[in-house]
Amino acid sequence: MKELRELSKYLKRKITGKTLYALPRQWVTSNYPGKLSIKDGRYFVDPYEYYSIIIDMILENDKGLDYSKSLAMLNGEKDATWLRKAKMYGALPRATTAYNHKGFGAFEPEDIFGYKESGTFLKMIGFLPYLKEMGINVLYMLPISKMSDVFKKGEVGSPYAVKNPIELDESYADPLLEGVKLEEQFKALVQAAHMLGIRVVLDFIPRTAARDSDLIKSHPDWFYWIKIEEAASYKPPHIPQLPFKIPDLEDLEVIYSADEVKTHLSKFTLSPDKIDKQKWEKVKKMEGDILSNIAREFGIITPPGFSDWVNDPQPTWDDVTFLRLYLDHPEASAKYVSKEQPPYVLFDVIKSSKFPGRKPNKKLWEYIANIIPTYQKKYGIDGARIDMGHALPPQLQDMIISAAREIDPAFGFIAEELEMKNDKKAKAEGYDCILGNSWYAVARPSEFYRFIEEIIPNLEVPYIASCETPDTPRIVARENGNKLKYLAPALLYLSPNSIAYINSGQEIEEIQPMNLGLDNTIYGKTLLPPDDQFYGKLAFFDYYALHWDKAKEDMYNFLKWVLRIRDEISEFMNSEFRYVYLNYQDGTTANYSYWKGDKGVIVLGNLDFVHEKYIEILVNETVGRNVEVKSVTVVTRHGKRKMGFSFGNNIPVNLMPGDFVVLLVNWE
């Protein structure tokens, strides 16, 4: 709490009274009492006054608690069931709160006035009231750790190329807070979120590191190394005898007998400390970048990463490299390589959950397991997603989860499981929910129907109910996106076992994806008009600002409305679940309902985007007993209305193409 109060005091000392700092109208609270001028739809403020006022507004929620601890610890919660009530907003802070603060010309990461136009922790604090007003209670942020600017895929580099996992990235420091430590700025952000009842969940990447990781200087043997002359031709070897697949035990002989694999293995060498210990001692004391010094003095370099699927067409991941989780080769593969073979990267090596070695790299495992506890103790974060956790050795994954839970038994863990059938596996491993693949299903009506009817009611852990993610196409850019942007959130956010998720930019109908990683093509980054400054840019790798000035209020208000409906029916979502019995069903009417006695909530969605539907709900057959229907309130995105006639057992419903309805039965 101290850090947040200190920020307010600091900012107040620097107030100028000049309104030169432009903001999107959406960020400025309706009751903002400070000095304000409006030009061409942009709001201009004194930034020092603005942020001090926002912080003071947040501080009004201070109940005298230690907000540097997780909300679960403050509430005395003993497990992560809070995730079941989560309404989550996913942000890449540098893009989410990026804006042209000059108010003229083009976006610049840092402008002529000294304003940082890319996102910062201070601007995320200013963004919190906007999220709170929408109904958000969990802020999920993509990696904010110190990242690399070596082998960048774009202008700024990927947040997943983590150079130091226990340090924050300096790009998130705001020049308005010159002299305030970056750690204090992030502490203030977490405290502010907690005061507003918003939990903070972060992304962590334990399997890979930036190719010039800070860890190289102290632990070069935690990395794999190739001869520098092999770098240009380095790629995952092709195995013509196998299809595109994750390798199985019986595939190893085929893999290791392939000519390309033999050539691939010859590219690897020992770590610099093993090649020449005395020389290494001199090199690690040299000034400058450690990887450049190693490349120059030893002629070796860390190799880029690649997929653990055999014959995956995607190129190498040039900005990251794999950490060496075992000190020996995979046990199942050892017989296929010589005793002199240096440590190497291959499909089985990097799928260590399936192909472990015998000698765990214990010091590295202990380091990895301590990353999340470092953020818990220092900042009080509430949860984490473990990137590619399913590929880690089970013992390491358990170490990571156990270490966090020793500090906070209600710390929430999100499993990066994209297949819904892995819900039981994730639960057994200690996770509280899975990512899932709702973003894939919503774009395919038959899949969407099956997803709603057959999959989600039977899950053993909740799933992230996402219409889009940082890796996928935007929902509004999908086929039938003009209808799907309403239909998908309504059906997903109100569904059983759902964690409502809004992807940054979804609420203003951003069309350009942040990354092309899932269900996308190279053309995904060309959706903006060619004259747009961010045409061809991806927020994962380039400077990018969402199109706040062109946004309408419609989608924000709709998502806010759906989240409010979710709150209203929350007590029913944990009650008796029933499929809806209709007078006819052609596989395009998604349906589910919840009941407490004679009181119920019915949700229907028309997955046919061409044809209007008239259907009748058979209530007694739906509930499985006789129910007297006294009243029905029809809830749509256009408002609420009472059905004004007697019902009997049948409730008539008319659904336009791609539309949905929520019916409140016997809600007086």
Coordinates of N, CA and C in Angstrom, one line a residue, residues 543-650:
Y543 N 5.8 -2.6 -32.0 CA 5.0 -1.6 -31.2 C 3.7 -1.5 -31.9
Y544 N 2.6 -1.5 -31.0 CA 1.3 -1.6 -31.5 C 0.4 -0.8 -30.5
A545 N -0.5 0.0 -31.0 CA -1.5 0.6 -30.2 C -2.9 0.3 -30.7
L546 N -3.8 -0.1 -29.8 CA -5.2 -0.4 -30.2 C -5.8 0.8 -30.7
H547 N -6.9 0.6 -31.5 CA -7.5 1.7 -32.2 C -8.6 2.3 -31.4
W548 N -8.3 2.9 -30.2 CA -9.2 3.5 -29.3 C -10.0 4.6 -29.9
D549 N -9.4 5.5 -30.7 CA -10.1 6.6 -31.3 C -11.2 6.3 -32.3
K550 N -11.1 5.1 -32.9 CA -12.1 4.7 -33.8 C -13.2 3.8 -33.2
A551 N -13.0 3.5 -32.0 CA -13.9 2.5 -31.3 C -15.2 3.1 -31.0
K552 N -16.3 2.3 -31.1 CA -17.6 2.7 -30.6 C -17.8 2.0 -29.2
E553 N -18.9 2.5 -28.6 CA -19.1 2.0 -27.2 C -19.9 0.7 -27.2
D554 N -20.4 0.2 -28.3 CA -21.3 -0.9 -28.4 C -20.8 -2.1 -27.7
M555 N -19.6 -2.6 -28.2 CA -19.1 -3.9 -27.7 C -18.7 -3.8 -26.3
Y556 N -18.1 -2.7 -25.8 CA -17.7 -2.6 -24.4 C -19.0 -2.7 -23.6
N557 N -20.1 -2.0 -24.0 CA -21.3 -2.1 -23.2 C -21.9 -3.5 -23.2
F558 N -21.8 -4.1 -24.4 CA -22.4 -5.5 -24.5 C -21.6 -6.5 -23.6
L559 N -20.3 -6.4 -23.6 CA -19.5 -7.3 -22.7 C -19.8 -7.0 -21.3
K560 N -19.9 -5.8 -21.0 CA -20.2 -5.4 -19.6 C -21.6 -5.9 -19.2
W561 N -22.5 -5.9 -20.1 CA -23.9 -6.4 -19.9 C -23.8 -7.9 -19.6
V562 N -23.1 -8.7 -20.5 CA -23.0 -10.1 -20.4 C -22.4 -10.5 -19.0
L563 N -21.4 -9.8 -18.6 CA -20.7 -10.1 -17.3 C -21.7 -9.8 -16.2
R564 N -22.5 -8.8 -16.3 CA -23.5 -8.5 -15.3 C -24.6 -9.6 -15.2
I565 N -25.0 -10.1 -16.4 CA -26.0 -11.2 -16.4 C -25.3 -12.4 -15.8
R566 N -24.1 -12.6 -16.0 CA -23.4 -13.8 -15.4 C -23.4 -13.6 -13.9
D567 N -23.2 -12.4 -13.4 CA -23.3 -12.2 -11.9 C -24.7 -12.5 -11.4
E568 N -25.7 -12.1 -12.2 CA -27.1 -12.2 -11.7 C -27.5 -13.7 -11.6
I569 N -26.9 -14.5 -12.5 CA -27.3 -15.9 -12.5 C -26.3 -16.8 -11.9
S570 N -25.3 -16.2 -11.2 CA -24.1 -17.0 -10.7 C -24.6 -18.1 -9.7
E571 N -25.6 -17.8 -8.9 CA -26.0 -18.8 -7.9 C -26.6 -20.0 -8.6
F572 N -27.2 -19.8 -9.8 CA -27.8 -20.8 -10.6 C -26.8 -21.7 -11.3
M573 N -25.7 -21.1 -11.7 CA -24.6 -21.8 -12.5 C -24.0 -22.9 -11.7
N574 N -24.2 -22.9 -10.4 CA -23.7 -24.0 -9.6 C -24.8 -24.9 -9.1
S575 N -26.0 -24.7 -9.7 CA -27.1 -25.6 -9.3 C -27.4 -26.7 -10.3
E576 N -28.6 -27.1 -10.4 CA -28.9 -28.3 -11.3 C -28.8 -27.9 -12.7
F577 N -28.0 -28.6 -13.5 CA -27.8 -28.3 -14.9 C -28.7 -29.3 -15.7
R578 N -29.4 -28.7 -16.7 CA -30.2 -29.5 -17.6 C -30.1 -29.0 -19.0
Y579 N -30.0 -30.0 -19.9 CA -30.2 -29.7 -21.3 C -31.6 -29.2 -21.6
V580 N -31.8 -28.4 -22.6 CA -33.2 -27.9 -22.9 C -33.9 -28.8 -23.9
Y581 N -35.1 -29.3 -23.5 CA -35.9 -30.1 -24.4 C -36.7 -29.3 -25.3
L582 N -36.4 -29.4 -26.6 CA -37.1 -28.5 -27.6 C -38.0 -29.4 -28.5
N583 N -39.0 -28.7 -29.1 CA -40.0 -29.4 -29.9 C -39.3 -30.0 -31.2
Y584 N -38.2 -29.4 -31.6 CA -37.3 -30.1 -32.6 C -35.9 -29.6 -32.5
Q585 N -35.0 -30.4 -32.9 CA -33.6 -30.0 -32.8 C -32.8 -30.5 -34.1
D586 N -32.2 -29.6 -34.7 CA -31.5 -29.9 -36.0 C -29.9 -29.7 -35.8
G587 N -29.5 -29.6 -34.5 CA -28.1 -29.5 -34.3 C -27.5 -28.1 -34.5
T588 N -28.4 -27.1 -34.5 CA -27.9 -25.7 -34.7 C -28.4 -24.8 -33.6
T589 N -29.1 -25.4 -32.6 CA -29.7 -24.6 -31.5 C -28.9 -25.0 -30.2
A590 N -27.9 -24.2 -29.9 CA -27.2 -24.5 -28.7 C -28.1 -24.2 -27.5
N591 N -28.0 -25.0 -26.5 CA -28.9 -24.9 -25.3 C -28.4 -25.4 -24.1
Y592 N -28.7 -24.8 -23.0 CA -28.5 -25.3 -21.6 C -29.3 -24.6 -20.6
S593 N -29.5 -25.1 -19.5 CA -30.3 -24.4 -18.4 C -29.9 -24.8 -17.0
Y594 N -30.3 -24.0 -16.1 CA -30.0 -24.2 -14.7 C -31.3 -24.1 -13.9
W595 N -31.4 -24.9 -12.8 CA -32.7 -24.9 -12.1 C -32.5 -25.0 -10.6
K596 N -33.3 -24.3 -9.9 CA -33.4 -24.4 -8.4 C -34.9 -24.5 -8.1
G597 N -35.4 -25.7 -7.9 CA -36.8 -25.9 -7.7 C -37.6 -25.5 -9.0
D598 N -38.5 -24.6 -8.9 CA -39.3 -24.2 -10.1 C -38.7 -23.0 -10.8
K599 N -37.6 -22.5 -10.3 CA -37.0 -21.3 -10.8 C -35.8 -21.7 -11.7
G600 N -35.7 -21.1 -12.9 CA -34.7 -21.5 -13.8 C -34.1 -20.4 -14.7
V601 N -33.0 -20.7 -15.3 CA -32.4 -19.9 -16.4 C -32.2 -20.8 -17.6
I602 N -32.7 -20.3 -18.7 CA -32.5 -21.1 -20.0 C -31.7 -20.2 -21.0
V603 N -30.7 -20.8 -21.6 CA -29.9 -20.0 -22.6 C -30.0 -20.8 -23.9
L604 N -30.3 -20.1 -24.9 CA -30.4 -20.6 -26.3 C -29.6 -19.8 -27.3
G605 N -29.0 -20.4 -28.3 CA -28.3 -19.7 -29.3 C -28.5 -20.3 -30.6
N606 N -28.8 -19.5 -31.6 CA -29.0 -20.0 -33.0 C -27.7 -20.0 -33.7
L607 N -27.1 -21.1 -34.0 CA -25.8 -21.2 -34.7 C -26.0 -21.2 -36.2
D608 N -27.2 -21.1 -36.6 CA -27.5 -20.9 -38.1 C -27.5 -19.4 -38.4
F609 N -26.5 -19.0 -39.2 CA -26.4 -17.6 -39.5 C -27.2 -17.1 -40.7
V610 N -28.0 -18.0 -41.2 CA -28.9 -17.7 -42.3 C -30.3 -17.7 -42.0
H611 N -30.8 -18.7 -41.2 CA -32.2 -18.9 -41.1 C -32.7 -18.5 -39.7
E612 N -33.8 -17.9 -39.7 CA -34.6 -17.6 -38.4 C -35.2 -18.9 -37.9
K613 N -35.4 -18.9 -36.6 CA -35.9 -20.1 -36.0 C -37.1 -19.8 -35.0
Y614 N -38.2 -20.6 -35.2 CA -39.2 -20.6 -34.2 C -39.2 -22.0 -33.5
I615 N -39.0 -22.0 -32.2 CA -39.0 -23.2 -31.5 C -39.8 -23.1 -30.2
E616 N -40.1 -24.3 -29.6 CA -40.8 -24.3 -28.4 C -40.0 -25.1 -27.4
I617 N -39.9 -24.6 -26.1 CA -39.2 -25.2 -25.0 C -40.3 -26.0 -24.3
L618 N -40.0 -27.3 -24.1 CA -40.9 -28.2 -23.3 C -40.3 -28.2 -21.9
V619 N -41.0 -27.5 -21.0 CA -40.4 -27.2 -19.7 C -40.3 -28.4 -18.8
N620 N -41.4 -29.2 -18.7 CA -41.4 -30.3 -17.8 C -40.4 -31.4 -18.3
E621 N -40.3 -31.6 -19.6 CA -39.3 -32.5 -20.1 C -37.9 -32.0 -19.9
T622 N -37.7 -30.7 -19.9 CA -36.4 -30.1 -19.7 C -36.0 -30.3 -18.2
V623 N -36.9 -30.1 -17.3 CA -36.5 -30.1 -15.9 C -36.6 -31.6 -15.3
G624 N -37.4 -32.4 -16.0 CA -37.5 -33.8 -15.6 C -38.6 -33.9 -14.5
R625 N -39.4 -33.0 -14.3 CA -40.5 -33.0 -13.4 C -41.6 -31.9 -13.8
N626 N -42.7 -31.9 -13.1 CA -43.7 -30.9 -13.5 C -43.4 -29.6 -12.8
V627 N -43.4 -28.6 -13.7 CA -43.1 -27.2 -13.2 C -44.2 -26.3 -13.7
E628 N -44.7 -25.5 -12.8 CA -45.7 -24.5 -13.1 C -45.0 -23.2 -13.5
V629 N -45.1 -22.9 -14.8 CA -44.5 -21.7 -15.3 C -45.4 -20.5 -15.1
K630 N -45.0 -19.6 -14.2 CA -45.8 -18.5 -13.8 C -45.4 -17.2 -14.6
S631 N -44.1 -17.1 -14.9 CA -43.7 -15.9 -15.6 C -42.4 -16.3 -16.3
V632 N -42.1 -15.6 -17.4 CA -40.9 -15.7 -18.2 C -40.4 -14.3 -18.6
T633 N -39.2 -14.0 -18.2 CA -38.5 -12.8 -18.6 C -37.6 -13.1 -19.7
V634 N -37.7 -12.4 -20.8 CA -36.8 -12.6 -22.0 C -35.7 -11.5 -21.9
V635 N -34.5 -12.0 -21.9 CA -33.3 -11.2 -21.8 C -32.5 -11.3 -23.1
T636 N -32.4 -10.2 -23.8 CA -31.5 -10.1 -25.0 C -30.6 -8.9 -24.9
R637 N -29.7 -8.8 -25.8 CA -28.8 -7.6 -25.8 C -29.5 -6.3 -26.0
H638 N -30.8 -6.4 -26.4 CA -31.6 -5.2 -26.6 C -32.4 -4.8 -25.4
G639 N -32.4 -5.7 -24.3 CA -33.1 -5.3 -23.1 C -33.9 -6.5 -22.5
K640 N -34.7 -6.2 -21.5 CA -35.5 -7.3 -20.9 C -37.0 -7.0 -21.1
R641 N -37.8 -8.0 -21.2 CA -39.2 -7.9 -21.3 C -39.9 -9.1 -20.8
K642 N -41.1 -8.9 -20.3 CA -41.9 -10.1 -19.8 C -42.7 -10.7 -20.9
M643 N -42.8 -12.0 -21.0 CA -43.7 -12.6 -21.9 C -45.1 -12.4 -21.3
G644 N -46.0 -11.8 -22.1 CA -47.3 -11.4 -21.5 C -48.5 -12.4 -21.8
F645 N -48.3 -13.7 -21.6 CA -49.4 -14.6 -21.8 C -49.2 -15.8 -21.0
S646 N -50.2 -16.7 -20.9 CA -50.1 -17.9 -20.1 C -49.3 -18.9 -20.9
F647 N -48.6 -19.9 -20.2 CA -47.7 -20.7 -20.8 C -48.0 -22.2 -20.9
G648 N -48.5 -22.7 -19.8 CA -48.6 -24.2 -19.8 C -47.2 -24.8 -19.7
N649 N -47.0 -25.8 -20.5 CA -45.7 -26.5 -20.5 C -44.7 -26.0 -21.6
N650 N -45.2 -25.2 -22.5 CA -44.4 -24.8 -23.7 C -44.1 -23.3 -23.6

